[in-house]
Coordinates of C-alpha atoms in Angstrom, one line a residue:
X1 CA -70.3 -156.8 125.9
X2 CA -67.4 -156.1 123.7
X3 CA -63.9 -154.5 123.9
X4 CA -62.2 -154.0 121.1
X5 CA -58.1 -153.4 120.2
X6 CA -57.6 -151.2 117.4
X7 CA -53.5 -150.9 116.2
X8 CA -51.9 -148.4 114.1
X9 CA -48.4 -148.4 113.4
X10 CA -47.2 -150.1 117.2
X11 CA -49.8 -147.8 118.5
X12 CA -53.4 -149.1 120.4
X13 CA -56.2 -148.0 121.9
X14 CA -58.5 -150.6 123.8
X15 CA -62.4 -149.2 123.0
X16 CA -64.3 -150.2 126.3
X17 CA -62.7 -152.2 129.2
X18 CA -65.5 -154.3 129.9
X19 CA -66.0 -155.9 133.1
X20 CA -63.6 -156.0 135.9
X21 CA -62.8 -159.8 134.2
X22 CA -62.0 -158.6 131.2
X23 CA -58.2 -157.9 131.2
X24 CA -57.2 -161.5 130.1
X25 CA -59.9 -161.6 127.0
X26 CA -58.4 -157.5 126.2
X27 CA -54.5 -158.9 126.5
X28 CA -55.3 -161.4 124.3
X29 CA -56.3 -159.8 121.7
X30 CA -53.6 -157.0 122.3
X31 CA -51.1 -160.5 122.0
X32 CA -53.3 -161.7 118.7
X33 CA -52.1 -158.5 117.1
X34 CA -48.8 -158.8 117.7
X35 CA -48.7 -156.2 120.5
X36 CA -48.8 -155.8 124.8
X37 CA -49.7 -153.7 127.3
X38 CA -46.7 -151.3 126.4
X39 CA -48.5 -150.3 123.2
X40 CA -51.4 -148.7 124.7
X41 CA -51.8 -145.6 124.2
X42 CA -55.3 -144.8 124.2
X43 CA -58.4 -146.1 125.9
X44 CA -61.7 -144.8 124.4
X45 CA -65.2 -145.4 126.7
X46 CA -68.2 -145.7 124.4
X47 CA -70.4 -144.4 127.2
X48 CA -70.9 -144.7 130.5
X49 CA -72.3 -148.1 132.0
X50 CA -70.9 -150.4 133.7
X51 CA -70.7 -153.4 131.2
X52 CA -68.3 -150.6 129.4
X53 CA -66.1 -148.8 132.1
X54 CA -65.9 -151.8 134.8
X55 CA -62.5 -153.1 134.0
X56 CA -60.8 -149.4 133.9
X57 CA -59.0 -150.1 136.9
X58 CA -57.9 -153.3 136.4
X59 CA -56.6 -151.9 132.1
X60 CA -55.3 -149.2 134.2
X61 CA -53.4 -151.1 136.4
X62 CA -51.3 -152.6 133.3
X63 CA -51.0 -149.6 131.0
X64 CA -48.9 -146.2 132.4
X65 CA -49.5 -143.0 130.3
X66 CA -52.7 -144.0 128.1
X67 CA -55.4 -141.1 127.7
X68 CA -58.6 -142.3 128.6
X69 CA -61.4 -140.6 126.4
X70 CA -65.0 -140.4 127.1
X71 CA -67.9 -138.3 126.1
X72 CA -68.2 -135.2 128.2
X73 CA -71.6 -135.4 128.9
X74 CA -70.8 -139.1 130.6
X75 CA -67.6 -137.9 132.2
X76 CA -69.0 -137.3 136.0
X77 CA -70.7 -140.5 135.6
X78 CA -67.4 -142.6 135.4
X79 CA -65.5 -143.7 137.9
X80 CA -61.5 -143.4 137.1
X81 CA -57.9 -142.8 138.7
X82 CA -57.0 -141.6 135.8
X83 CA -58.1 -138.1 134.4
X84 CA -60.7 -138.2 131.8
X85 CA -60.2 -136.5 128.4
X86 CA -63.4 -135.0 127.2
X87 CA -64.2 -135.8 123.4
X88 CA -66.9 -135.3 120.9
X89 CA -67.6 -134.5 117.4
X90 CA -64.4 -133.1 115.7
X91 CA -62.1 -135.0 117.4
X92 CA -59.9 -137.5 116.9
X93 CA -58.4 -140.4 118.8
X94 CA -55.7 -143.2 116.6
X95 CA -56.6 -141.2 113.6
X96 CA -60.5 -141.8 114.0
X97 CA -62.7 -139.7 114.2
X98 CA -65.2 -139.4 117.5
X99 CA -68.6 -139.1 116.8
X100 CA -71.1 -137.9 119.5
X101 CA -74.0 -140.9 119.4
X102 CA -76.2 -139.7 122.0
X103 CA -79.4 -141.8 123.2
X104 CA -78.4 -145.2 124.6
X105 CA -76.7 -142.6 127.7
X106 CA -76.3 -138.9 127.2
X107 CA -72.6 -139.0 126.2
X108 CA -72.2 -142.0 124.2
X109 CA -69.7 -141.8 121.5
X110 CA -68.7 -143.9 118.9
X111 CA -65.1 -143.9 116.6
X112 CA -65.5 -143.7 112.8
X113 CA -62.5 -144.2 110.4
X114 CA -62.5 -142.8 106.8
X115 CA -60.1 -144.4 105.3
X116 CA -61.1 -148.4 106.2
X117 CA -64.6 -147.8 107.0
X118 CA -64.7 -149.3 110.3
X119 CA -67.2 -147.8 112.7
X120 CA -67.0 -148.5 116.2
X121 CA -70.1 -147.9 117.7
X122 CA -70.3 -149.1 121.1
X123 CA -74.4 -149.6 122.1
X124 CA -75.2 -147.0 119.7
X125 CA -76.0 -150.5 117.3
X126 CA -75.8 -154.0 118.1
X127 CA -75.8 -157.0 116.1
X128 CA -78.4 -160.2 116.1
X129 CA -77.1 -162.6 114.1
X130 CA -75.4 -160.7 111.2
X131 CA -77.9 -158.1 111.4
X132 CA -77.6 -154.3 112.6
X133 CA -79.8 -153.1 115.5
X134 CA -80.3 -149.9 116.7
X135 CA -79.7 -149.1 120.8
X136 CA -81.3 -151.7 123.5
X137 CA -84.5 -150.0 124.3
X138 CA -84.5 -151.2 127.7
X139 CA -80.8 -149.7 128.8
X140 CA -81.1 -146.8 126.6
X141 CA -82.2 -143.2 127.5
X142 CA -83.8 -141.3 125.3
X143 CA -84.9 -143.5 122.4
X144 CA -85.8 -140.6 120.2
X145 CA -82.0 -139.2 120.2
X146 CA -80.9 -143.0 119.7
X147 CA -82.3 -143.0 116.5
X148 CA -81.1 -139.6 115.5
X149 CA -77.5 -140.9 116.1
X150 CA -78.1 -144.1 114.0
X151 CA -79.3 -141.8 111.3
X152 CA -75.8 -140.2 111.9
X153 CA -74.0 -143.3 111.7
X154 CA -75.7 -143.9 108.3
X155 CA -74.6 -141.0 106.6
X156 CA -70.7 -142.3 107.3
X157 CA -71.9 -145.3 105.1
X158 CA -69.5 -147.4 106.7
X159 CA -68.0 -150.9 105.5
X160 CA -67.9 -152.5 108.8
X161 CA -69.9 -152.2 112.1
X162 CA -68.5 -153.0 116.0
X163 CA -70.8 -152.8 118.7
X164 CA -71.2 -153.6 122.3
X165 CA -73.5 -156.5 122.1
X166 CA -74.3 -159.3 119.6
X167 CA -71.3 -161.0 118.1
X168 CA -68.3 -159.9 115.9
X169 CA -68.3 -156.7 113.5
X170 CA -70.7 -156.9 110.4
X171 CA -69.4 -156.4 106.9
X172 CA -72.1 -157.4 104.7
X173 CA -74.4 -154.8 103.8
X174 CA -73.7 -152.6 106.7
X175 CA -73.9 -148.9 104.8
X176 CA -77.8 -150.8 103.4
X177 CA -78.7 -152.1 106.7
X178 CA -77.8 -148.9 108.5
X179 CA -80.0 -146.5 106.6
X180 CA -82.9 -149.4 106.4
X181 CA -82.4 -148.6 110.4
X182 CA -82.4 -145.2 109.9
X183 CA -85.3 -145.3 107.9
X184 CA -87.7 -147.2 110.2

């Protein structure tokens, strides 16, 4: 599973807290980018599952005052001391926009910005080895929908692709391999 730090300005969000080991791998990269704890703003849950929302207690623990985001129809399935902001298509969260992904869970979401191209797209899409994939078929919940939101994704044509499982963001061929995806 992957967490990713995204910065604007001094300004994060961490997208999914991973595990409840995951806070030294998460500061890290807050430290890589010049930035701490203090910075954090925002934390953005892809979806639901575990692998994704484990360590929000512990990233709670270290950051006062961040909104935690989710997709509303995953919110009464996360566990959280904090309140939950409720976000979907329309909305917008460190100047990306949220876009619902439904399929891999009913309220997955996934963070889109114009400007770069970079989509963040939890388990919407994984990777194998430099290749785009669509959601696990084995974790996900209504296959159908899952392919409806990676025909979604497509029409974004992004430059880059981040997603929960299989290695580091993609940015060869991503806007191609995404509507070869949607295609099939």
């Amino acid at each position: 599973m992957s967490a990713y730090v995204l910065l604007r300005g001094r300004e994060a969000a961490v997208v999914d807290t991973g595990t409840s080991d995951s806070n030294a791998a998460i500061a890290d990269g807050l430290g890589m980018l010049g930035t701490s704890w203090a910075d954090v703003r925002h934390i953005v849950l892809t979806h639901r599952h575990r692998d994704h929302v484990g360590g929000l207690s512990d990233l709670l623990a270290e950051v006062s005052g961040a909104t935690v985001y989710a997709g509303e129809a995953d919110l009464d399935r996360v566990q959280s001391s904090a309140e939950l902001t409720a976000v979907g298509d329309g909305d917008e969260v460190l100047g990306m926009g949220v876009i619902n992904t439904p399929g891999h869970t009913s309220g997955s979401i996934s963070l889109f910005d114009v400007e770069t191209g970079i989509l963040v797209a939890g388990d919407a899409l994984n990777g194998d080895d430099g290749q785009l994939t669509g959601a696990d078929p084995r974790y996900s919940s209504d296959l159908e929908v899952a392919q409806e939101s990676v025909a979604k994704l497509a029409a974004l044509e992004p430059t880059i692709a981040a997603f929960g499982h299989g290695g580091p963001p993609i940015d060869t061929d991503v806007s191609a391999q995404l509507a070869a995806l949607a295609a099939s």
